[in-house]
Coordinates of C-alpha atoms in Angstrom, one line a residue:
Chain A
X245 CA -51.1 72.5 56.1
X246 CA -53.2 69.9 58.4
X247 CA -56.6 71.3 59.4
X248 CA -55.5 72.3 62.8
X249 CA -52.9 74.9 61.4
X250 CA -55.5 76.1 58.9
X251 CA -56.2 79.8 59.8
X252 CA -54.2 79.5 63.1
X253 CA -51.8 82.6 61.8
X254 CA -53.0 86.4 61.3
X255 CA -51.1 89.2 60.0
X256 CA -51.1 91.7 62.7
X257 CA -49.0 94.7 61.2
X258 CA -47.3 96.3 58.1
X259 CA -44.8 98.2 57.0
X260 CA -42.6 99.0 54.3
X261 CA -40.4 102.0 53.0
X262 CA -41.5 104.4 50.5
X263 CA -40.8 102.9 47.2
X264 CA -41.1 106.2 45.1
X265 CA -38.7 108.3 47.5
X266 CA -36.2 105.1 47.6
X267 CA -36.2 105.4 43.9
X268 CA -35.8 108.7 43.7
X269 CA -32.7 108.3 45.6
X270 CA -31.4 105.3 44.6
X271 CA -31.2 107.2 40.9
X272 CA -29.5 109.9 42.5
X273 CA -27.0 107.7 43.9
X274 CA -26.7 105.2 41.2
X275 CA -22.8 105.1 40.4
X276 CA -21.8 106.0 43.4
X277 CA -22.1 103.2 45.3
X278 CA -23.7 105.3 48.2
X279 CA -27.0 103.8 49.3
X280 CA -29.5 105.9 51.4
X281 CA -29.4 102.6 53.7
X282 CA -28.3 99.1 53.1
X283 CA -30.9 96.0 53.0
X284 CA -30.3 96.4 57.2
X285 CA -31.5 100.0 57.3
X286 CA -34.5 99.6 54.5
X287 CA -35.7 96.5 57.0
X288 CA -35.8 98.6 60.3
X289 CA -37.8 101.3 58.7
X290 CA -40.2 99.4 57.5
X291 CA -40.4 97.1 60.8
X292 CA -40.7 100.4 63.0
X293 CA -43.6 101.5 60.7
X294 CA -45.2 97.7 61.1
X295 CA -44.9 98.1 65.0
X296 CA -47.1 101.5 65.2
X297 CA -49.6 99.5 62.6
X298 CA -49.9 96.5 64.9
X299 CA -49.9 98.8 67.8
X300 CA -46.7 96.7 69.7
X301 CA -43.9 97.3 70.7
X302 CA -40.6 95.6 70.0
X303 CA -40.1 94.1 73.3
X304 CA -43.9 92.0 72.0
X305 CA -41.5 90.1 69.0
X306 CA -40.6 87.1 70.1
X307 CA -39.4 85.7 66.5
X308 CA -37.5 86.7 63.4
X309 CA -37.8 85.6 60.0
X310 CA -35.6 87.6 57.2
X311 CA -35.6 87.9 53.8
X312 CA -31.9 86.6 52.1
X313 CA -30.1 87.8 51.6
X314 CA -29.8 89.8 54.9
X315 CA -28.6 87.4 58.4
X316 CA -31.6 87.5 61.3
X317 CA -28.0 88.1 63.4
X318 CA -27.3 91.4 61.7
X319 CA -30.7 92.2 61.1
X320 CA -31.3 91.0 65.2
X321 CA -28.4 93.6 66.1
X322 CA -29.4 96.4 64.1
X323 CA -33.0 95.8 65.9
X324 CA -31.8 95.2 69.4
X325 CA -33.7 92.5 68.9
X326 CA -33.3 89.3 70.9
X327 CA -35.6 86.3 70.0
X328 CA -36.4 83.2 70.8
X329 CA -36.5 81.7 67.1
X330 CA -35.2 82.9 63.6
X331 CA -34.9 82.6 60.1
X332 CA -33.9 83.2 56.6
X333 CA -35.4 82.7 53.2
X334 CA -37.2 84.4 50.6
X335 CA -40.7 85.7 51.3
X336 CA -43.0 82.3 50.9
X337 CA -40.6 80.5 53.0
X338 CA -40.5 83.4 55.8
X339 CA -44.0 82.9 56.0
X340 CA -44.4 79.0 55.9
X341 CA -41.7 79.1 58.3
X342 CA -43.4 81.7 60.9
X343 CA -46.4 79.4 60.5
X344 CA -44.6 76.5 61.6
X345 CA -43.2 78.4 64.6
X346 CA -46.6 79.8 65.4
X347 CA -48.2 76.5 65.5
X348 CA -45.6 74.7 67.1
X349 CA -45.3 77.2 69.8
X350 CA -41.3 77.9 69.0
X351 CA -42.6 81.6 69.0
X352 CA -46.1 83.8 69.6
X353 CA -45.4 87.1 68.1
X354 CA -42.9 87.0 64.5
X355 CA -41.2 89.6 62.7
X356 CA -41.0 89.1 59.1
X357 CA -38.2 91.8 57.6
X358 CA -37.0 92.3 54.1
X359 CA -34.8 95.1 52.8
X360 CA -32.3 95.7 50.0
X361 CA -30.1 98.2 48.5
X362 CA -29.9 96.3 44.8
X363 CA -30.5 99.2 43.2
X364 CA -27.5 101.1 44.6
X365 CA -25.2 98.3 45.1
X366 CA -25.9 97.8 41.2
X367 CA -26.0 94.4 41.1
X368 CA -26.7 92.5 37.6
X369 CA -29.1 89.9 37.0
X370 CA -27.5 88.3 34.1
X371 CA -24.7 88.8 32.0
X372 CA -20.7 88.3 33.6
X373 CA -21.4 89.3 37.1
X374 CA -24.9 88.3 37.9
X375 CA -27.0 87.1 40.8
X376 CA -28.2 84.1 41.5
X377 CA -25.9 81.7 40.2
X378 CA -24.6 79.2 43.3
X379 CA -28.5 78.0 43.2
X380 CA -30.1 77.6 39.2
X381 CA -26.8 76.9 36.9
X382 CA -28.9 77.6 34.4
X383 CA -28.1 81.5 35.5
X384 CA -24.7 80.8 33.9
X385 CA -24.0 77.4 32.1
X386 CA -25.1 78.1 29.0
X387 CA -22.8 81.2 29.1
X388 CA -20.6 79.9 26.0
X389 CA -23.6 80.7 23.8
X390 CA -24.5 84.0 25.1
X391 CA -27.7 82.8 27.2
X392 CA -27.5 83.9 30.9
X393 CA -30.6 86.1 32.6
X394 CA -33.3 85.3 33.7
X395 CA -35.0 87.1 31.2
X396 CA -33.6 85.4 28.5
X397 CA -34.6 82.2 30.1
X398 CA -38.3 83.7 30.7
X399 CA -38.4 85.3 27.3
X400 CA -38.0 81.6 26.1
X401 CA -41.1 80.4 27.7
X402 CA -43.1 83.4 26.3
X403 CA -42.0 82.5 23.1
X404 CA -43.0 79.1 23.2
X405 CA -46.5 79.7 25.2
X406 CA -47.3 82.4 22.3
X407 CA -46.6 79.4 19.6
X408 CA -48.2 76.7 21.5
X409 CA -51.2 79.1 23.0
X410 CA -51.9 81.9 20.9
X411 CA -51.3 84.1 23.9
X412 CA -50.6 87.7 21.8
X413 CA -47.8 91.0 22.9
X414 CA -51.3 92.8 23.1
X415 CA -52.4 90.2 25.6
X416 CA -48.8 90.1 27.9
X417 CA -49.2 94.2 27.0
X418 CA -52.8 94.4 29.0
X419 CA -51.0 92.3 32.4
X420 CA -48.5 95.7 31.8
X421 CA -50.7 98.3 31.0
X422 CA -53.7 96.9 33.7
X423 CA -50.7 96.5 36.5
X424 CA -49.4 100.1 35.6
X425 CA -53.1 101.7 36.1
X426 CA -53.2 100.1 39.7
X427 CA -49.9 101.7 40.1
X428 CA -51.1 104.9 39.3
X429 CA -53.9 104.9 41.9
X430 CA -51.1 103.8 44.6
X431 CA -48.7 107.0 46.0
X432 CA -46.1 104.7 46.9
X433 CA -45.0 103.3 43.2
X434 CA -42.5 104.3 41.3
X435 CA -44.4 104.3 38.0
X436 CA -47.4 105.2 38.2
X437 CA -47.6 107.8 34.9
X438 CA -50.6 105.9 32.5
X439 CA -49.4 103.7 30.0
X440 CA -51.4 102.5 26.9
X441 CA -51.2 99.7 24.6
X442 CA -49.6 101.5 21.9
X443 CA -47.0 102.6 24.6
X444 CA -46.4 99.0 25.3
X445 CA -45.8 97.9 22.1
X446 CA -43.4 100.9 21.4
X447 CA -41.3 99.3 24.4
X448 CA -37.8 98.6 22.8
X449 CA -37.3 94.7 22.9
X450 CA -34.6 93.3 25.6
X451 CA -34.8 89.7 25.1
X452 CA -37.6 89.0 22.5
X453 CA -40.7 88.4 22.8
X454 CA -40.2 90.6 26.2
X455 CA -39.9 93.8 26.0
X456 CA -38.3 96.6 28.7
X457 CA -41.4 97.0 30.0
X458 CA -42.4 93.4 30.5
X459 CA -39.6 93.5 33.2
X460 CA -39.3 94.2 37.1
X461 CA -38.0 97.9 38.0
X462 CA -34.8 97.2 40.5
X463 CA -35.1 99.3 43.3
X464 CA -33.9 100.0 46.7
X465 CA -36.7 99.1 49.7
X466 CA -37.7 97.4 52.9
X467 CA -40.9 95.7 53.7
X468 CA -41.9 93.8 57.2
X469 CA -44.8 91.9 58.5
X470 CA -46.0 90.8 61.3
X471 CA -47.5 87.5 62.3
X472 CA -49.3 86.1 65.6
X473 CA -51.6 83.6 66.7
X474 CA -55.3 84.3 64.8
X475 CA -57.3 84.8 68.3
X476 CA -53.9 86.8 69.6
X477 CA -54.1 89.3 66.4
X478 CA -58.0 89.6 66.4
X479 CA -57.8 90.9 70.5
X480 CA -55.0 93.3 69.1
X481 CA -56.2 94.8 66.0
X482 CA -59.8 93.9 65.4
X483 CA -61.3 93.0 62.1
X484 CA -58.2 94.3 60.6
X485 CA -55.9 91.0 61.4
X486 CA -55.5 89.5 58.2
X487 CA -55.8 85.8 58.6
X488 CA -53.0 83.2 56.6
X489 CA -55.6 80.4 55.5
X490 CA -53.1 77.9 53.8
X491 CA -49.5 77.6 52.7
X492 CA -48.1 74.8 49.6
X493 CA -45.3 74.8 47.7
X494 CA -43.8 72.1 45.6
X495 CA -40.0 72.0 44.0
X496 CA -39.5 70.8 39.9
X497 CA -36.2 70.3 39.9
X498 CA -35.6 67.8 38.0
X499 CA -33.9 69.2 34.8
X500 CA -34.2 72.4 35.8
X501 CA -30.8 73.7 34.4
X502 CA -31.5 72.5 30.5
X503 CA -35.3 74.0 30.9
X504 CA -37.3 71.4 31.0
X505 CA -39.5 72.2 33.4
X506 CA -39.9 75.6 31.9
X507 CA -40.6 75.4 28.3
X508 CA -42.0 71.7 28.6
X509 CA -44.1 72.2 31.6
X510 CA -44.6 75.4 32.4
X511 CA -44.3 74.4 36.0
X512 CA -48.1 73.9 35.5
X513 CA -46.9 70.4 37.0
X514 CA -45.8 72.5 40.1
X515 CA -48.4 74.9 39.6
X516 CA -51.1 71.9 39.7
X517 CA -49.8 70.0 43.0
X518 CA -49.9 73.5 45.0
X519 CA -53.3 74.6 44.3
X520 CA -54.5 70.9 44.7
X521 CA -53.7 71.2 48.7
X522 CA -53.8 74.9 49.1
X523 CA -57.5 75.2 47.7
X524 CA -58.3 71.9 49.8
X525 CA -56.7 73.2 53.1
X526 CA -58.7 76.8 52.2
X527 CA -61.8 75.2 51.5
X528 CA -62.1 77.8 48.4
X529 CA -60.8 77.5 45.3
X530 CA -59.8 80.1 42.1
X531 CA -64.0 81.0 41.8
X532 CA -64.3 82.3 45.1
X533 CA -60.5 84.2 45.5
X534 CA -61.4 88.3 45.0
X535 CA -57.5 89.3 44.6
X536 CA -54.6 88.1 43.2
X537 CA -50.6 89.0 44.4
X538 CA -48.5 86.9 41.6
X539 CA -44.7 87.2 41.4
X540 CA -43.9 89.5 38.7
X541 CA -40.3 89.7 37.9
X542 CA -41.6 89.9 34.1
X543 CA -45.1 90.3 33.1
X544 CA -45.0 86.6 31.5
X545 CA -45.4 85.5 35.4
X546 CA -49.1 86.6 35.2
X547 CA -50.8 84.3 32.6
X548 CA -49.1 81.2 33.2
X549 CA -49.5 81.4 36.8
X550 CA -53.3 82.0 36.2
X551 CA -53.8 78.9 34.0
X552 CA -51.4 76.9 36.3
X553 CA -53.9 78.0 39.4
X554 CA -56.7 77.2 37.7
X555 CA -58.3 80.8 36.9
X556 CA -58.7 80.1 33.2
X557 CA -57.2 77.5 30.4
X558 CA -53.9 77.5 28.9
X559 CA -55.7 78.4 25.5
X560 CA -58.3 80.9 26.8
X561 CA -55.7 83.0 28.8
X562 CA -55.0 85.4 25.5
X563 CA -59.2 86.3 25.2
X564 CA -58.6 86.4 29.1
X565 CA -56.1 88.9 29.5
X566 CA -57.3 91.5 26.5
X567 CA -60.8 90.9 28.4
X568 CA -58.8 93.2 31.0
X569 CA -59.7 90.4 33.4
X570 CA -56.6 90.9 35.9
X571 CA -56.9 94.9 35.2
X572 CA -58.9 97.2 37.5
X573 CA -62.7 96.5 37.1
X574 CA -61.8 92.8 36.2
X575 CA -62.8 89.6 36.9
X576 CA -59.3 88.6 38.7
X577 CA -57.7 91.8 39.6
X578 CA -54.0 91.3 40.3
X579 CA -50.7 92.7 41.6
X580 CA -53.2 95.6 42.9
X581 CA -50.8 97.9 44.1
X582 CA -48.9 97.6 40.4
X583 CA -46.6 94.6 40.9
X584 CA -43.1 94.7 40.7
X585 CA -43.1 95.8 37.0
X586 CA -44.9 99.0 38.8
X587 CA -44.7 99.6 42.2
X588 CA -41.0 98.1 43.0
X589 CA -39.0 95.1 43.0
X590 CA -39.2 93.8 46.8
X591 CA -39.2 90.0 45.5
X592 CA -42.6 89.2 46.6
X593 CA -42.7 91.1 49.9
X594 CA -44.1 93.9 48.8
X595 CA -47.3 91.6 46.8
X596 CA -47.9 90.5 50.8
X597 CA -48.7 94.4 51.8
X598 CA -50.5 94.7 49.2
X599 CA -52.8 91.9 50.3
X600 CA -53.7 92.6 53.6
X601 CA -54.2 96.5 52.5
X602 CA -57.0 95.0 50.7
X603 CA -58.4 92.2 52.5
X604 CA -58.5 95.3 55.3
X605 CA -60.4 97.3 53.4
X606 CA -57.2 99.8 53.1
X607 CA -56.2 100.2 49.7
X608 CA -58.2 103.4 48.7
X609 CA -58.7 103.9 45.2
X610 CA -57.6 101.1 44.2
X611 CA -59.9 99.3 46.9
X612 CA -61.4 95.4 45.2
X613 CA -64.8 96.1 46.3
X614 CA -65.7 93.3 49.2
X615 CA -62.7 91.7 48.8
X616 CA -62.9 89.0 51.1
X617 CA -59.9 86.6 50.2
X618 CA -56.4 86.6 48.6
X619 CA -54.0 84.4 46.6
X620 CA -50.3 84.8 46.3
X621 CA -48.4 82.9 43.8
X622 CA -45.1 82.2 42.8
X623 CA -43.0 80.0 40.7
X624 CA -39.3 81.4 40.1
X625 CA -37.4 78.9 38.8
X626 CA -39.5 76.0 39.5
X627 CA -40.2 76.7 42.9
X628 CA -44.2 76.9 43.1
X629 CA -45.5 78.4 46.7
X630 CA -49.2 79.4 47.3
X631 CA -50.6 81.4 49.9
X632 CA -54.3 81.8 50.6
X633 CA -55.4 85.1 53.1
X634 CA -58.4 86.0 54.2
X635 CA -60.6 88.4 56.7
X636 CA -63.0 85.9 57.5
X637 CA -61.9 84.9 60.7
X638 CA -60.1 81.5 61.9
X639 CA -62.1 78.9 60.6
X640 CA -61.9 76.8 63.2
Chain B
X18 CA -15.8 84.9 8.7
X19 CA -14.9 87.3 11.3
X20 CA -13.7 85.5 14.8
X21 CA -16.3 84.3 17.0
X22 CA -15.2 85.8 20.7
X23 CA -17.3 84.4 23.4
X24 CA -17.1 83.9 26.7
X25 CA -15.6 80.6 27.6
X26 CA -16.7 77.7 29.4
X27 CA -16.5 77.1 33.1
X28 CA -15.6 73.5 32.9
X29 CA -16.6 71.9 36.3
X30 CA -15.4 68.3 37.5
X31 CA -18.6 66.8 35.6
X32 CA -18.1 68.4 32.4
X33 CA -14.6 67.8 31.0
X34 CA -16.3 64.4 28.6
X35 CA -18.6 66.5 27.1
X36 CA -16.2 69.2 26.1
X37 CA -13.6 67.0 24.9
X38 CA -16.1 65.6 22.6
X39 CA -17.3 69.0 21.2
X40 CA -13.5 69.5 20.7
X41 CA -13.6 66.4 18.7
X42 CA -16.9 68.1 16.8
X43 CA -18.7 64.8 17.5
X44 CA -20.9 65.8 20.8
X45 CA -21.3 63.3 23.4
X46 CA -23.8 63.1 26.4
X47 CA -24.3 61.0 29.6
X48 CA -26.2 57.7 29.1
X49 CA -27.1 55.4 32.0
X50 CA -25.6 52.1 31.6
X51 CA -28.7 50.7 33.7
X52 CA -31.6 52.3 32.4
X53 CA -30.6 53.8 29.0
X54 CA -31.5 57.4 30.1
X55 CA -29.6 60.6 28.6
X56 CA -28.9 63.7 30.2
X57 CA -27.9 67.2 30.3
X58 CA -25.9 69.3 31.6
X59 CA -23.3 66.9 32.9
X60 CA -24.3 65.2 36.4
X61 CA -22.4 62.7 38.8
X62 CA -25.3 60.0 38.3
X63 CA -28.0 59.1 36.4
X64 CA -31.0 61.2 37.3
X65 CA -33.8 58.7 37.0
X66 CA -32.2 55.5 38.5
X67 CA -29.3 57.0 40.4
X68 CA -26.6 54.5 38.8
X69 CA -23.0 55.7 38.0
X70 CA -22.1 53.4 35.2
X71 CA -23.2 55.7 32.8
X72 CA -20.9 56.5 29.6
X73 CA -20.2 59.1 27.2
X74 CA -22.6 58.4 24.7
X75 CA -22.5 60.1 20.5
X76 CA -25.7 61.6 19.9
X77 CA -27.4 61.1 16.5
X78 CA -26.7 65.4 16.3
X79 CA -30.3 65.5 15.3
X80 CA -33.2 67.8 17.1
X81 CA -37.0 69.5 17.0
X82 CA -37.0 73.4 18.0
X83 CA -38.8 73.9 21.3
X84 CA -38.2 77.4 21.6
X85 CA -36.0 80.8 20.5
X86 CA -35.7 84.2 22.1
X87 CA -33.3 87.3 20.6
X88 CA -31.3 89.3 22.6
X89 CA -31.3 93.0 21.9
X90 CA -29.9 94.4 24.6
X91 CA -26.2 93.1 24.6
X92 CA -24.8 91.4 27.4
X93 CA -21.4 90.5 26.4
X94 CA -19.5 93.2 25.3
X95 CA -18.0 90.2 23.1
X96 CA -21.2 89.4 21.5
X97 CA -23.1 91.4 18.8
X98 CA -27.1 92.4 18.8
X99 CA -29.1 91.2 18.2
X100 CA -28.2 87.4 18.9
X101 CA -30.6 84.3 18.6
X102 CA -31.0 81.4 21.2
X103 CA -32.5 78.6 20.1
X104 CA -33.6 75.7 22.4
X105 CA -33.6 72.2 20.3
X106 CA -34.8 68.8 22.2
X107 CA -31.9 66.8 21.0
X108 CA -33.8 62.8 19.6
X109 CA -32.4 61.2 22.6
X110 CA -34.6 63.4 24.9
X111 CA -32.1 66.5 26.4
X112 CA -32.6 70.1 25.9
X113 CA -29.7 72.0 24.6
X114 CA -29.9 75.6 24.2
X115 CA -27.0 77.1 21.6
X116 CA -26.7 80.4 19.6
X117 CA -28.5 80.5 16.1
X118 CA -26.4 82.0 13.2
X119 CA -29.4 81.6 10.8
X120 CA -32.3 83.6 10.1
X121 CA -34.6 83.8 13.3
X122 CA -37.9 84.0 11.2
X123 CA -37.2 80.3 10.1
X124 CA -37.7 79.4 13.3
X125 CA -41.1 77.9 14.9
X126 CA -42.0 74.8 17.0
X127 CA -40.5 71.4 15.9
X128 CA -38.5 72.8 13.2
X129 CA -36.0 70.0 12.4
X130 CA -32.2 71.3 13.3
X131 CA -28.5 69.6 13.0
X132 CA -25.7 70.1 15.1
X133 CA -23.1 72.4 14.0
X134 CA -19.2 73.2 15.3
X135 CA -17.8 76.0 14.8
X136 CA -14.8 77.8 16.6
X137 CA -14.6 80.4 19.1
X138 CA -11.6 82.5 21.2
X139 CA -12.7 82.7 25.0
X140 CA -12.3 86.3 25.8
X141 CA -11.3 85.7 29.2
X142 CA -7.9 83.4 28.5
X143 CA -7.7 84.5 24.9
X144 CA -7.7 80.5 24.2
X145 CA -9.4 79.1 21.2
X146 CA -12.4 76.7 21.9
X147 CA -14.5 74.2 19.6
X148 CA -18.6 75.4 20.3
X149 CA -21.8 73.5 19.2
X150 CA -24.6 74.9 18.1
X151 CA -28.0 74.0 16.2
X152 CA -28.8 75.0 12.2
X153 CA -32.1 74.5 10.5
X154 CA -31.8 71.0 9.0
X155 CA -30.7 70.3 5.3
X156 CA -34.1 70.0 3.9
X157 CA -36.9 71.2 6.7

């Protein structure tokens, strides 16, 4: 992001379902095939509850980003919501794109929406039928020999971390265990009964090294955001506008189907290029960030992603985690509201709610004392994205 | 030995060198004709130099282990639990990830493997298939 985009953008409003009751639900309904709402209906919930938090109305959204993958003409319709700019993507690139459009002027007031019935519709991630497989071939090439998920393929990288790193099961246990006690100071999770090491370790084995708890819980949802110029969402909502400091991402491609940049790299490469510009667009870097958001779809997400960022060394991360470092009470508290191996699988969305609740001040017992600014990371299948948020005002 | 079932491969427009040559149990890969560089899975063009006189190439069927994960929870209704992947760096620089018939506690980092054929009926078209897949070397 040049300098004049830096801290241009402010989340302005949030919303999102209630992940417990869509759980709740979604088990009741599981087999047969009737979803409370599809990804459509999850989305306009949560939008109408991110209206009455930014205090607008829908006739003030000028802009659409959705989350894939749901159309921003379906969603649009379902809305009654005409606009003069759209999109679709996963989370980081619904953001980076409303940050363009902000600056650029394409649109002054965005609606970022996200919803899903996965859960209900039953969809597999791995194995004959599963999703994901027109973009990483990976997902089903190596089929013939029994290796599709993206478990599997993640349970490989554990593996080889542990042999290369030391990093423990206790230490992936504590991201699992410290995750599950945010969760259980958070109403909105669906697990949020206290889990304990031992607990951890009794978890049955899916893919080895990981084990079931070490992945995402698939649920039903909606989330949605909303974005406006930084001056626009300070005159609407006060110290509670949220600012967007910085966005980066960077792709490794390059032999992405055989693994290379998995097991070889780590996508520390990735990892390394993104906080390079996003700490030097911030003007902070890993010492000075209070709260962490990293995308969980298994708990072996969490240290890599903290020695790619720069929070500790590849070989210190195992003393790091059983430290209880990213657990409440740590050093690096993260995935506050319990993650997605906690508080539901909304592929990332739901890490961005989590965020503002606590740069806001919001988050309640689970509150980071002064928490001042915020990092979200991810790095599914190569693809490294960085956001930096903070209440600190535009910098400008 | 009971019949290995498995599911077949999906042979796209790229791949059909590289399974003719497991069929022949003598595995083949892509090598660029310009800049000598292998790779894997099968691609249109070389990915460091972009050149399309590349050839199918015998590998030396020789590897280190990079890493190894077990299923537990089966997958394939076709394919028993638990089951072993093991990723081996073949010499000439590729990653090839194959099922592992052997004892998974042999297994650590750079552990010297061999490639090994063995056959397999693809449960979708009930058609027998040649497979490769990597065994702890002779003498590591």
């Amino acid at each position: 992001m040049t300098s004049e985009a830096r801290g241009a953008v402010a989340v302005v409003g949030v919303g999102h379902t209630d992940y417990a009751s869509d759980w709740r639900r979604a088990r009741e309904a599981s087999g047969t095939g009737a979803s409370f709402h599809d990804g459509y209906g999850y989305g306009a919930r949560a939008l109408a509850v991110a209206l009455r938090d930014a205090g607008l109305a829908k006739e003030d959204i000028d802009g659409l980003a959705v989350g894939a993958p749901l159309t921003s003409e379906r969603m649009g319709e379902v809305l009654g919501l005409d606009v003069a700019w759209s999109t679709s993507g996963d989370v980081a690139h619904a953001i980076q794109e409303a940050i363009s459009a902000i600056t650029v002027g394409y649109a002054s007031c965005i609606a970022l929406v996200f919803g899903t019935s996965q859960k209900t519709s039953g969809y597999k991630y791995g194995g004959p039928s599963g999703v994901g497989t027109a973009r990483h071939l990976a997902y089903t090439f190596f089929e013939p020999w029994g290796l599709t998920s993206q478990g599997a393929l993640y349970a490989l990288l554990t593996r080889r971390y542990m042999e290369l790193f030391g990093l423990t099961d206790r230490a992936v246990g504590a991201v699992v265990v410290g995750q599950r006690a945010f969760a259980g100071m958070n109403d909105f999770a669906v697990m949020n009964h206290p889990l304990s090491i031992d607990d951890y370790l009794a978890s049955p084995f899916v893919v080895e090294p990981l084990r079931r708890l070490d992945y995402t819980i698939v649920n039903d949802g909606g989330v949605a955001l909303i974005v406006t110029a930084h001056d626009r969402a300070t005159a609407l909502v006060g110290r509670r506008a949220v600012g967007i400091d910085a966005f980066a991402s960077y792709d490794l491609n390059s032999g992405g189907t055989s693994l290379e940049p998995r097991l070889l790299d780590f996508y520390h490469s990735g990892h390394q290029a993104v906080a390079e510009r996003l700490y030097h667009a911030s003007g902070y870097g890993p010492q000075d960030i209070d709260v962490v958001g990293v995308y969980d779809s298994f708990s072996c997400h969490v240290p890599v992603a903290l020695a790619g960022f720069g929070f500790c060394r590849d070989e210190d991360v195992n003393e790091f985690l059983l430290s209880g470092a990213t657990a409440p009470g740590g050093r690096v508290p993260v995935n506050t509201a319990g993650g997605h191996l906690s508080e539901s699988y909304l592929q990332g969305w739901n890490h961005q709610i989590e965020l503002v609740r606590q740069l806001r001040g919001e988050a309640g017992p689970r509150q980071v004392d002064g928490a001042r600014r915020g990092l979200y990371v991810s790095d599914v299948a190569g693809r490294v994205r960085g956001i930096t948020l903070s209440n600190e005002g535009t910098a400008l | 030995m009971p019949e290995v079932v498995r599911p077949g491969p999906a042979i796209g427009r790229d791949d059909w060198g590289l399974w003719r040559s497991v069929a022949d149990r003598r595995l083949r890969l892509q090598r660029c004709g310009r800049c000598s560089r292998w790779w894997y899975p099968p691609g249109p063009c070389c990915p460091s130099c972009l050149s399309f006189e590349w050839s199918w190439t015998l590998v030396s069927g020789e590897g280190l282990v990079v890493s190894w994960a077990t299923f537990h929870r089966p997958y394939f209704p076709e394919i028993e639990t638990p089951h072993t992947i093991v990723v081996g760096q073949a010499l000439e620089g590729p990653l090839l990830p194959t099922d592992f018939a052997y004892d998974q506690l042999r297994l650590k980092v750079g552990l010297k493997v061999t490639l090994e054929y063995y056959e397999a009926r693809d449960r979708r078209t009930d058609r027998p298939f040649t497979q490769f897949r990597w065994r702890p070397s002779e003498h590591s």
